[in-house]
PDB file of C-alpha atoms and ligand atoms in Angstrom:
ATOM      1  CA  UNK A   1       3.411 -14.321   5.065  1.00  0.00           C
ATOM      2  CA  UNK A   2       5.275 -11.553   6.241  1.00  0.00           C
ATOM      3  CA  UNK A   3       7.478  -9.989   3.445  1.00  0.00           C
ATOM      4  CA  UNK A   4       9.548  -7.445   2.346  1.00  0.00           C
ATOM      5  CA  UNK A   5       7.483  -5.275   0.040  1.00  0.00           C
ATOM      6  CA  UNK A   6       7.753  -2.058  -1.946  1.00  0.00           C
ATOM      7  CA  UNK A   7       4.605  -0.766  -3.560  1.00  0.00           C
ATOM      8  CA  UNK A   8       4.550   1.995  -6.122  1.00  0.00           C
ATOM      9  CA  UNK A   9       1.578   3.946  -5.845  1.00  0.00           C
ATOM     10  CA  UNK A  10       1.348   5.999  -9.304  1.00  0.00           C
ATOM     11  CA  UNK A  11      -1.902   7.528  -7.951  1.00  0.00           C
ATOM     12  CA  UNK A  12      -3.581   9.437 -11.345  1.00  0.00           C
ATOM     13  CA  UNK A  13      -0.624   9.632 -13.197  1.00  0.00           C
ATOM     14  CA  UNK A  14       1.114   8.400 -16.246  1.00  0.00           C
ATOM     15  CA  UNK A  15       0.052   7.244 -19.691  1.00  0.00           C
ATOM     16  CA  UNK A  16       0.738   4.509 -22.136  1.00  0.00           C
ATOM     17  CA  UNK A  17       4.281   5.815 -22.818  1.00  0.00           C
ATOM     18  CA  UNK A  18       5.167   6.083 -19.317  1.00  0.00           C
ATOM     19  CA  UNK A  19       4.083   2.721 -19.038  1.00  0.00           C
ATOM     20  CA  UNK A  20       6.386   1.743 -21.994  1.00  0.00           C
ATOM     21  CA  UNK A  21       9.269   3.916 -20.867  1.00  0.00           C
ATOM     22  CA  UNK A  22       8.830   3.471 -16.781  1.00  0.00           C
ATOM     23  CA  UNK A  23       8.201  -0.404 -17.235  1.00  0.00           C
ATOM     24  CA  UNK A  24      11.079  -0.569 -19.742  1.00  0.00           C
ATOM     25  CA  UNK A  25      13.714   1.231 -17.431  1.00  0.00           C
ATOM     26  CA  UNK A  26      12.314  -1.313 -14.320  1.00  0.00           C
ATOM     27  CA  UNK A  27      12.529  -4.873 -15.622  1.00  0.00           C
ATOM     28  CA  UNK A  28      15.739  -5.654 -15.505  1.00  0.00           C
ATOM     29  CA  UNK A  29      17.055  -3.865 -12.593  1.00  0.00           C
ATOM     30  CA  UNK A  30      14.484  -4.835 -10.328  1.00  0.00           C
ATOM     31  CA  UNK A  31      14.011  -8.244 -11.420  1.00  0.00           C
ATOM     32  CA  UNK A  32      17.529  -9.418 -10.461  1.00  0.00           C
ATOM     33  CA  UNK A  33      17.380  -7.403  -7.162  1.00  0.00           C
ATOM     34  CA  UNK A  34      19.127 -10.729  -4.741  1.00  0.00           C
ATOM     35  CA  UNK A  35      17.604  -8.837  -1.253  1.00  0.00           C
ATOM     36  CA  UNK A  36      14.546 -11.024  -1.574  1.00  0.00           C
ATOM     37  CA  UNK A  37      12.156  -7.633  -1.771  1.00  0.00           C
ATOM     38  CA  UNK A  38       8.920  -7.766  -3.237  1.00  0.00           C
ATOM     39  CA  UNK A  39       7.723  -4.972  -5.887  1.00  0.00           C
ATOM     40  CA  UNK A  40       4.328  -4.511  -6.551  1.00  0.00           C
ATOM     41  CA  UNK A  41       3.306  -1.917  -9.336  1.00  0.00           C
ATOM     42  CA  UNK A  42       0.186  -0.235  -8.403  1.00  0.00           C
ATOM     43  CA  UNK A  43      -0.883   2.211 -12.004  1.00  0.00           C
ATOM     44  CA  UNK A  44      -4.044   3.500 -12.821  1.00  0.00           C
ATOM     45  CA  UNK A  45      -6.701   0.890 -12.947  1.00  0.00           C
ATOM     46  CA  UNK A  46      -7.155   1.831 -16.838  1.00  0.00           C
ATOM     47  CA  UNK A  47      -3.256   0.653 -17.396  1.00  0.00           C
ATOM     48  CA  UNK A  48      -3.471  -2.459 -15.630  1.00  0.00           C
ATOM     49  CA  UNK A  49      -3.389  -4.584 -18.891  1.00  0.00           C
ATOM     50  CA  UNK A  50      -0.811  -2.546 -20.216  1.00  0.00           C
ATOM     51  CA  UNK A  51       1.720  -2.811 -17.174  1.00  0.00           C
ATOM     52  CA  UNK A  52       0.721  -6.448 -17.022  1.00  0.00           C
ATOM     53  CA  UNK A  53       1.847  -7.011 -20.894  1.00  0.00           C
ATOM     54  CA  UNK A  54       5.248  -4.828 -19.733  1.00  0.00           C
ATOM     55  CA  UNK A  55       5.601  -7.222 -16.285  1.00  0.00           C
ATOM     56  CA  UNK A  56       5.229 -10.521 -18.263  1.00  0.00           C
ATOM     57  CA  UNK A  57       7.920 -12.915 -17.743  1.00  0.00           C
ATOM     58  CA  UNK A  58       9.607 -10.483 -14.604  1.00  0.00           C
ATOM     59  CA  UNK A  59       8.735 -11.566 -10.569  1.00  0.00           C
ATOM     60  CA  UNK A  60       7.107  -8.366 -10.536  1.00  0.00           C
ATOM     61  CA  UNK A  61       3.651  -7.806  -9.437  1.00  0.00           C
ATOM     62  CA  UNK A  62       0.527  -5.374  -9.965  1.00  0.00           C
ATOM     63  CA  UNK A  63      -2.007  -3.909  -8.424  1.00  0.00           C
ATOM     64  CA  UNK A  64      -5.189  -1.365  -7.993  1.00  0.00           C
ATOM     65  CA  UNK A  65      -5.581   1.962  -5.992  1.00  0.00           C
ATOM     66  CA  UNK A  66      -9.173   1.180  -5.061  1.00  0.00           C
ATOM     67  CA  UNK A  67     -11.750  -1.486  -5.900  1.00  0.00           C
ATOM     68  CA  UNK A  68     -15.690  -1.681  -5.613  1.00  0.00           C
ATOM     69  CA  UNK A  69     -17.867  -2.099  -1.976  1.00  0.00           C
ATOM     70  CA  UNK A  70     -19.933  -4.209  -4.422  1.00  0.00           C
ATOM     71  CA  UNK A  71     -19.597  -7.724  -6.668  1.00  0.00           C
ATOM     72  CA  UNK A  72     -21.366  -6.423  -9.834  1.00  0.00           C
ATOM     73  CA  UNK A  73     -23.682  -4.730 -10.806  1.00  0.00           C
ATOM     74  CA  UNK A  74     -25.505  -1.202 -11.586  1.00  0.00           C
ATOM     75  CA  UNK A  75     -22.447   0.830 -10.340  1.00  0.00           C
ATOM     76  CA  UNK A  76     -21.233   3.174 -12.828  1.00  0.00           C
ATOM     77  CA  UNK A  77     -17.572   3.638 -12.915  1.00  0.00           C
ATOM     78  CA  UNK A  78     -16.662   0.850 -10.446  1.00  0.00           C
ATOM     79  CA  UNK A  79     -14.297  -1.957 -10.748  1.00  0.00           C
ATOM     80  CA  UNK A  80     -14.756  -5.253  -9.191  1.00  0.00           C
ATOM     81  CA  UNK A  81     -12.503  -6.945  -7.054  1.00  0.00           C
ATOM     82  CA  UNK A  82     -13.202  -9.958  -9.538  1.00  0.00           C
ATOM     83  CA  UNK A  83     -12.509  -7.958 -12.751  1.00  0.00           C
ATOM     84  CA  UNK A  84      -8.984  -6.637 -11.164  1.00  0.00           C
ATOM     85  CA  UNK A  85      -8.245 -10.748 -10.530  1.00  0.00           C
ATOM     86  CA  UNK A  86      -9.719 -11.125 -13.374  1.00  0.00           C
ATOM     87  CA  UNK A  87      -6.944  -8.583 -15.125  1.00  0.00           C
ATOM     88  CA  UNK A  88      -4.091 -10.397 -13.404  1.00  0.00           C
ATOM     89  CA  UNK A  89      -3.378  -8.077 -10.674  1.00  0.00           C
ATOM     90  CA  UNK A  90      -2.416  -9.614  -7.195  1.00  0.00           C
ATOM     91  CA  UNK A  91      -3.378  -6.765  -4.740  1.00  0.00           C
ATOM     92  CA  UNK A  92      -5.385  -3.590  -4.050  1.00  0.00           C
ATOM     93  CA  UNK A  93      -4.580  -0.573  -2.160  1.00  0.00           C
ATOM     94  CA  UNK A  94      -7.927  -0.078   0.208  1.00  0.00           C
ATOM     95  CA  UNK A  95      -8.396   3.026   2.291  1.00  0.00           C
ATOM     96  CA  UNK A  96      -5.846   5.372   0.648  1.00  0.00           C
ATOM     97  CA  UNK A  97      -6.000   8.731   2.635  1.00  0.00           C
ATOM     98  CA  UNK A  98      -6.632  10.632  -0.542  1.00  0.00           C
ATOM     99  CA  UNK A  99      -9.863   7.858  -0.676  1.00  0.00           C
ATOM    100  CA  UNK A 100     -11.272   9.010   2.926  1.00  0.00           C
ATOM    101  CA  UNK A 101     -10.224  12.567   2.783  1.00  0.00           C
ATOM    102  CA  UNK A 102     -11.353  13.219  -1.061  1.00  0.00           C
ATOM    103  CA  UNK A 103     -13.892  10.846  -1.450  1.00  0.00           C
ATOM    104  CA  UNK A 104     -15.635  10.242   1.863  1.00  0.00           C
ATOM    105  CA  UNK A 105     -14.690   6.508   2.547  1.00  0.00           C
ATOM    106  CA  UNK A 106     -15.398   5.650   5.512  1.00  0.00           C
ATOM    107  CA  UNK A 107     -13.599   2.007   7.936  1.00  0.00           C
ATOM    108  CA  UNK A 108     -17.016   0.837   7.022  1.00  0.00           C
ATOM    109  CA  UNK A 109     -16.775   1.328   3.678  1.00  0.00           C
ATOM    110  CA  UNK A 110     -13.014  -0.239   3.836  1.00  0.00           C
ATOM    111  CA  UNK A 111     -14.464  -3.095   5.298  1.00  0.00           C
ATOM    112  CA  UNK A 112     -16.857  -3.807   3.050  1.00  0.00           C
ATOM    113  CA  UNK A 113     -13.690  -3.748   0.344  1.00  0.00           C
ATOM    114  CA  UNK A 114     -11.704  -5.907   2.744  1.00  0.00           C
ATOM    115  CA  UNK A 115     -14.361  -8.568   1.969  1.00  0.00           C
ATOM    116  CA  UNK A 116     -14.183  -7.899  -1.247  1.00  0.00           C
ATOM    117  CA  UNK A 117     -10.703  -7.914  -1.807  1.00  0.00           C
ATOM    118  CA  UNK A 118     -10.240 -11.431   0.245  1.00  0.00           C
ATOM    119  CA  UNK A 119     -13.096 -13.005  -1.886  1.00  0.00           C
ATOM    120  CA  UNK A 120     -11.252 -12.458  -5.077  1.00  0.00           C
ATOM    121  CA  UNK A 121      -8.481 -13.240  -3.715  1.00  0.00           C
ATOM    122  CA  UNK A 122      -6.547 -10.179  -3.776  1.00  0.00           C
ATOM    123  CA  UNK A 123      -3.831  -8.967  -0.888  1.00  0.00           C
ATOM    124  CA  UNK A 124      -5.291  -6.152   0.820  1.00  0.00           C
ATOM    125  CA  UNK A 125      -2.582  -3.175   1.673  1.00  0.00           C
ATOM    126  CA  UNK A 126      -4.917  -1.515   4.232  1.00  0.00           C
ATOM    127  CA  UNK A 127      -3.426   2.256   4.267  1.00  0.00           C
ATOM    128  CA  UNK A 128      -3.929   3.427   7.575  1.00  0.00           C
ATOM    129  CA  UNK A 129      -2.652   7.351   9.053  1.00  0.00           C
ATOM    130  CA  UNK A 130      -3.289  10.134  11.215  1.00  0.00           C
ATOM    131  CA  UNK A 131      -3.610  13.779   9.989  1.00  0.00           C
ATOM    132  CA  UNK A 132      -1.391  16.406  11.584  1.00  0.00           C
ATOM    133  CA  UNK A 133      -3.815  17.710  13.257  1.00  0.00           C
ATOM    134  CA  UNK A 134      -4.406  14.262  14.999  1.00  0.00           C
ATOM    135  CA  UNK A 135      -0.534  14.039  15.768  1.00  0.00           C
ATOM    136  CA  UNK A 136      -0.494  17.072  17.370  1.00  0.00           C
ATOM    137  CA  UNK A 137      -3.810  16.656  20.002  1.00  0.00           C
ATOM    138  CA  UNK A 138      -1.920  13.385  20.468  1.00  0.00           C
ATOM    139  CA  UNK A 139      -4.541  10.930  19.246  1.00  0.00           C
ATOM    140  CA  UNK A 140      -2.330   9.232  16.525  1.00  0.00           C
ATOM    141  CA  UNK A 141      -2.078   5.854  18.471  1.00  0.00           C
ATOM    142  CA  UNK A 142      -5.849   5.950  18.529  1.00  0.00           C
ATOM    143  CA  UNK A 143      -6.694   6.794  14.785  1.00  0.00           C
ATOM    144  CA  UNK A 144      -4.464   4.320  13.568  1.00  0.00           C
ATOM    145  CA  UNK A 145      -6.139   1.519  16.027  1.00  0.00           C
ATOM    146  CA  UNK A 146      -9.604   2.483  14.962  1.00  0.00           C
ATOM    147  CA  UNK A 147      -8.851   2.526  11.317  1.00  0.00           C
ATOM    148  CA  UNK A 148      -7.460  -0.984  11.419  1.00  0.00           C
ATOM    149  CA  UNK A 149      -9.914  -2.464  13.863  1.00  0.00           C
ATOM    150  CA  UNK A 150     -13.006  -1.526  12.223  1.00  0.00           C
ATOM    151  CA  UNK A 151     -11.260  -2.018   8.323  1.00  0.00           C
ATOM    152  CA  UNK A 152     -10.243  -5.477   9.402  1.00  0.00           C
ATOM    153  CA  UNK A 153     -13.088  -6.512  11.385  1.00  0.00           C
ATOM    154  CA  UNK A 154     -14.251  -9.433   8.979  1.00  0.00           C
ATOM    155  CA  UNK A 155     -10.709 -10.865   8.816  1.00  0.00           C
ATOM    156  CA  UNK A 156      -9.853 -13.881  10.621  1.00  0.00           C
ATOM    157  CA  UNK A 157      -8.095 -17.333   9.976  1.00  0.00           C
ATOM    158  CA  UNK A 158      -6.834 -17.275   6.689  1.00  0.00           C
ATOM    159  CA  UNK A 159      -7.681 -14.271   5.655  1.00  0.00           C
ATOM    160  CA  UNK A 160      -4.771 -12.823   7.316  1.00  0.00           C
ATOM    161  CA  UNK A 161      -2.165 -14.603   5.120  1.00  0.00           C
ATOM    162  CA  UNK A 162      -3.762 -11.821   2.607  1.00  0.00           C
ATOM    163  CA  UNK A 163      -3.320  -8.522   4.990  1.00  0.00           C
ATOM    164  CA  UNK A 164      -0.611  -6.232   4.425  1.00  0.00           C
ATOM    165  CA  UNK A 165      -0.726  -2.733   5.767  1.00  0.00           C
ATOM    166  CA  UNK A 166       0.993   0.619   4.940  1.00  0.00           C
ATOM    167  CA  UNK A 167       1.155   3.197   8.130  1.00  0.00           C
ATOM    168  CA  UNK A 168       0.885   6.447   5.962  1.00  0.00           C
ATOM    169  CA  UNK A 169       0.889   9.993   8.469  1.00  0.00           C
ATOM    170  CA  UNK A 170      -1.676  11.959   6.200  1.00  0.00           C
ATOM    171  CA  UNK A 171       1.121  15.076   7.183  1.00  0.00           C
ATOM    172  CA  UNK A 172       3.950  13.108   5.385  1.00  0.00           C
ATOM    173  CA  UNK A 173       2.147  11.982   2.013  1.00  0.00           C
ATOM    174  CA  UNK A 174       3.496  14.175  -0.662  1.00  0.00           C
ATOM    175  CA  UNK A 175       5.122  16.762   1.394  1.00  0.00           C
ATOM    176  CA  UNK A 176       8.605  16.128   2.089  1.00  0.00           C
ATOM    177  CA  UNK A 177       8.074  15.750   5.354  1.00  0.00           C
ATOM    178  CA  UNK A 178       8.355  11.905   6.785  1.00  0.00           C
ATOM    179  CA  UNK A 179       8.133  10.472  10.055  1.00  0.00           C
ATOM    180  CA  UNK A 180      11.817   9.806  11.873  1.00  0.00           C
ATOM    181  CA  UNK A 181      12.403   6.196  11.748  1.00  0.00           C
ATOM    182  CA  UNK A 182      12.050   6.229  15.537  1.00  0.00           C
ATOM    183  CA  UNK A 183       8.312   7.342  15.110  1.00  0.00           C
ATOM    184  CA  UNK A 184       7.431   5.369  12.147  1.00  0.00           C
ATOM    185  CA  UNK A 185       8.884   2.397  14.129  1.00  0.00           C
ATOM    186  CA  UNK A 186       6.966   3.187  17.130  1.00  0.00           C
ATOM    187  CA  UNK A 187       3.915   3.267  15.096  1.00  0.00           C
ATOM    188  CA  UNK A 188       4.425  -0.356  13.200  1.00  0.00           C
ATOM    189  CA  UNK A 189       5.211  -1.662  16.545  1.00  0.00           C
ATOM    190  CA  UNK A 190       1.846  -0.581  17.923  1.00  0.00           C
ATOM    191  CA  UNK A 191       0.491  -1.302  14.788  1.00  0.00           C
ATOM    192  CA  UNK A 192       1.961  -5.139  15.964  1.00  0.00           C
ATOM    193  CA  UNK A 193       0.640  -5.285  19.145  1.00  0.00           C
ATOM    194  CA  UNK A 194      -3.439  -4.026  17.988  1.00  0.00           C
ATOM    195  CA  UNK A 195      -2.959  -7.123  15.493  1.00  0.00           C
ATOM    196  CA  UNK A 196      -1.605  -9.824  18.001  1.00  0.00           C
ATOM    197  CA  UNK A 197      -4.793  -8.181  20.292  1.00  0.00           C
ATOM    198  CA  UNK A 198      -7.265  -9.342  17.125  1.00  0.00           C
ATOM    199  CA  UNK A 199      -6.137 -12.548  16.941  1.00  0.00           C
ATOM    200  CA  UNK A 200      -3.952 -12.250  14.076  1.00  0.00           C
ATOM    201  CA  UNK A 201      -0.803 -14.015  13.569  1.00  0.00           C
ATOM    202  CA  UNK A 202       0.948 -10.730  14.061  1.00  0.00           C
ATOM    203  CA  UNK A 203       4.561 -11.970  13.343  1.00  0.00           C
ATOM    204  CA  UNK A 204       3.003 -12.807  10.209  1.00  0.00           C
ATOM    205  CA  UNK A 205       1.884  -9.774   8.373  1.00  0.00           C
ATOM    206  CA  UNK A 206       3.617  -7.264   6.548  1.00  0.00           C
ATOM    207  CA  UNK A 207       3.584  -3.577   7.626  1.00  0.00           C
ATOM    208  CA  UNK A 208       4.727  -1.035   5.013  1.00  0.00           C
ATOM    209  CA  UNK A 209       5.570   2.889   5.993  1.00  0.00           C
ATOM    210  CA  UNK A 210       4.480   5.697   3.091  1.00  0.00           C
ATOM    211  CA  UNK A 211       4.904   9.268   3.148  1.00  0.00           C
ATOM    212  CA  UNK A 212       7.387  11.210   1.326  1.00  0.00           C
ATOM    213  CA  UNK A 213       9.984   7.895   0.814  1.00  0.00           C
ATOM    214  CA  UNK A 214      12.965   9.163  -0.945  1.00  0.00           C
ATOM    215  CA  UNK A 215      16.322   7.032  -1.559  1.00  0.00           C
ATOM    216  CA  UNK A 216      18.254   9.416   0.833  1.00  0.00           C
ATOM    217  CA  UNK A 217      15.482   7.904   3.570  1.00  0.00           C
ATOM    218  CA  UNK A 218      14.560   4.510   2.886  1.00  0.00           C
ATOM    219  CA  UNK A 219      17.453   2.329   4.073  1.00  0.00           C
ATOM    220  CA  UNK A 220      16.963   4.038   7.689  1.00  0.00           C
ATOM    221  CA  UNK A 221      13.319   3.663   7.413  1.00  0.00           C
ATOM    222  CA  UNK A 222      13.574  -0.110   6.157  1.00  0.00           C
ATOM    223  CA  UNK A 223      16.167  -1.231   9.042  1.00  0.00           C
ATOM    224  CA  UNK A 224      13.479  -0.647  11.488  1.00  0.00           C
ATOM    225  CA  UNK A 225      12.438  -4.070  13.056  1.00  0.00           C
ATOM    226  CA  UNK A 226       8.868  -3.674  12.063  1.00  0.00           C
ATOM    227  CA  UNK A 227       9.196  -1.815   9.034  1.00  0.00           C
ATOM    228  CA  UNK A 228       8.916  -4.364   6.345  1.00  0.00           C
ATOM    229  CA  UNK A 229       9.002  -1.947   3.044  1.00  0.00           C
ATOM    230  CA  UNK A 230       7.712   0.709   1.711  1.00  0.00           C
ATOM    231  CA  UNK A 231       4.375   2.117  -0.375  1.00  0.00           C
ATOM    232  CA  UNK A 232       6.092   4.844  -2.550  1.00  0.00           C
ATOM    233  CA  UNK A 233       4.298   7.966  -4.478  1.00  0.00           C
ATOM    234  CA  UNK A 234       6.404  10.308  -5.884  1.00  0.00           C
ATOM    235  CA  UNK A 235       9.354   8.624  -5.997  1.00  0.00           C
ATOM    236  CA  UNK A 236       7.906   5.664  -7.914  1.00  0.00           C
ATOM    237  CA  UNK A 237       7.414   7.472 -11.141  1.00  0.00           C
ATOM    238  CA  UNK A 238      11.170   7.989 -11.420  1.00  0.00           C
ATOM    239  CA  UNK A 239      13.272   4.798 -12.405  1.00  0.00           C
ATOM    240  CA  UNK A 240      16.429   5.374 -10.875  1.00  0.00           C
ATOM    241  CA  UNK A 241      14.725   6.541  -7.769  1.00  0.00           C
ATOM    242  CA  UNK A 242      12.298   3.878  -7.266  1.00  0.00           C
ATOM    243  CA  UNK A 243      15.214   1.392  -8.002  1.00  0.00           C
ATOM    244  CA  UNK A 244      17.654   2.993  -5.255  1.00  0.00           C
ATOM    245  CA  UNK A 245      14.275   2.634  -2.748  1.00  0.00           C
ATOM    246  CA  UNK A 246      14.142  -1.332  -3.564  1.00  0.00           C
ATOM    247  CA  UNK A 247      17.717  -1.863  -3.471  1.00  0.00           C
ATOM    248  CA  UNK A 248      17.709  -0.749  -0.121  1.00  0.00           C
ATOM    249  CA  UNK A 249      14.975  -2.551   1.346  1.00  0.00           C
TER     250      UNK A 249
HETATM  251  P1  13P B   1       4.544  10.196  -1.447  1.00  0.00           P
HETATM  252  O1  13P B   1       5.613   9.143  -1.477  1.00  0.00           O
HETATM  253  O2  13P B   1       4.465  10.995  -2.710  1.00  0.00           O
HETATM  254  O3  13P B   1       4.622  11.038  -0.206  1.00  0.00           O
HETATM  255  O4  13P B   1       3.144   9.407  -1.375  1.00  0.00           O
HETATM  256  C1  13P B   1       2.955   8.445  -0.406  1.00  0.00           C
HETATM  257  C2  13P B   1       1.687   7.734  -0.697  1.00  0.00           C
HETATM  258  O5  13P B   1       0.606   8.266  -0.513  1.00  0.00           O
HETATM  259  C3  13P B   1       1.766   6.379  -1.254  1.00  0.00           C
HETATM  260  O6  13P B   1       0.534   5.751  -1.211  1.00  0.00           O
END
């Protein structure tokens, strides 16, 4: 169902006592935000447990940065989509651009996760995003198309109800820069009319923009018609930041 969501990505940071202290400082705030957004709190896989302890009894939900091609198995220092369930997280980031630029994954690859991901029952965030370099030879409409065609290509029926993505410009992740609200909403819209093309309910799913999402930015970002939230980095390891960037969703 399409929803307003904002995602903090903590990437490979923190520790237990920013769980403690980070956690602590969220609760309340963003538990009686009345906007009707959606927070999802994405830590290290190794602090699941830990955030999920901190999260018990709030609306807010967790999540994983990256899960396994595989089910189980002879696959040192993987974790299953089943064992992230299993933890009590409700969705996984798949095809981070750090993920395909640092570790080689490939839309095949992202597929393979998609599966996974939709037979544990996790909701995907497909990250999807064009490099600079891409921008500028003006091929961004293209990446972006091929990334979610091939990542998605085992999705169909149901499965959509579990598909969220997150338009992230590779340029904009973690460098201050961020796409005018006018571009980003250009993109989502496109990103609208590939899914309605695949046979998805397009109306239906939730498209997030990432990429340097500050709270001086969000509110123009989020007032887009197809923006429907946000997945944050930086800004989602500091409370009163990440707060301001839900409140204004
Ligand atoms: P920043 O918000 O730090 O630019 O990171 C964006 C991102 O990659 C979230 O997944």
């Amino acid at each position: 169902m399409r929803r307003t969501l904002v995602a903090a990505n903590w990437k490979m940071n923190g520790s237990k006592d920013l769980v403690q202290s980070l956690i602590g400082e969220l609760r309340e705030p963003l538990s009686s935000l009345d906007n009707g957004v959606g927070v999802v709190i994405i830590p290290p896989a190794l602090y699941v447990s830990d955030v999920s302890e901190r999260l018990a009894g709030t609306s807010l939900a967790l999540g994983v940065q990256n899960i396994a091609r595989w089910d189980s198995g002879a696959y040192t220092g993987e974790i299953a989509a089943a064992m992230v369930a299993d933890a009590g997280a409700r969705y996984t980031l798949i095809g981070h651009s750090e993920r395909r630029q640092l570790f080689g994954e490939t839309d095949d690859d992202v597929a393979e996760k998609v599966q996974q991901a939709l037979n544990s029952k996790l909701t995907v965030i497909l990250c999807v995003g064009e490099t600079l370099e891409e921008r500028q030879g003006g091929l961004a409409g293209q990446v972006v198309r091929n990334q979610i065609s091939r990542g998605l290509a085992g999705v169909s029926g149901q499965g959509w109800q579990s598909v969220v993505i997150a338009y992230e410009p590779v340029w904009a992740i973690g460098t201050g820069k961020t796409a005018t609200s006018d571009d980003a909403q250009a993109m989502h819209r496109e990103i609208r009319s590939l899914l309605a093309e695949l046979g998805a309910p397009a109306d239906d799913v939730s498209l997030l923009y990432g990429g340097s999402v500050k709270p001086d930015n969000a509110a123009a970002l989020f007032a887009q018609p197809d923006i429907d939230g946000g997945l944050i980095g930086g800004a989602s390891l500091n409370a009163q930041d990440f707060i301001r960037i839900c409140q204004s969703a």
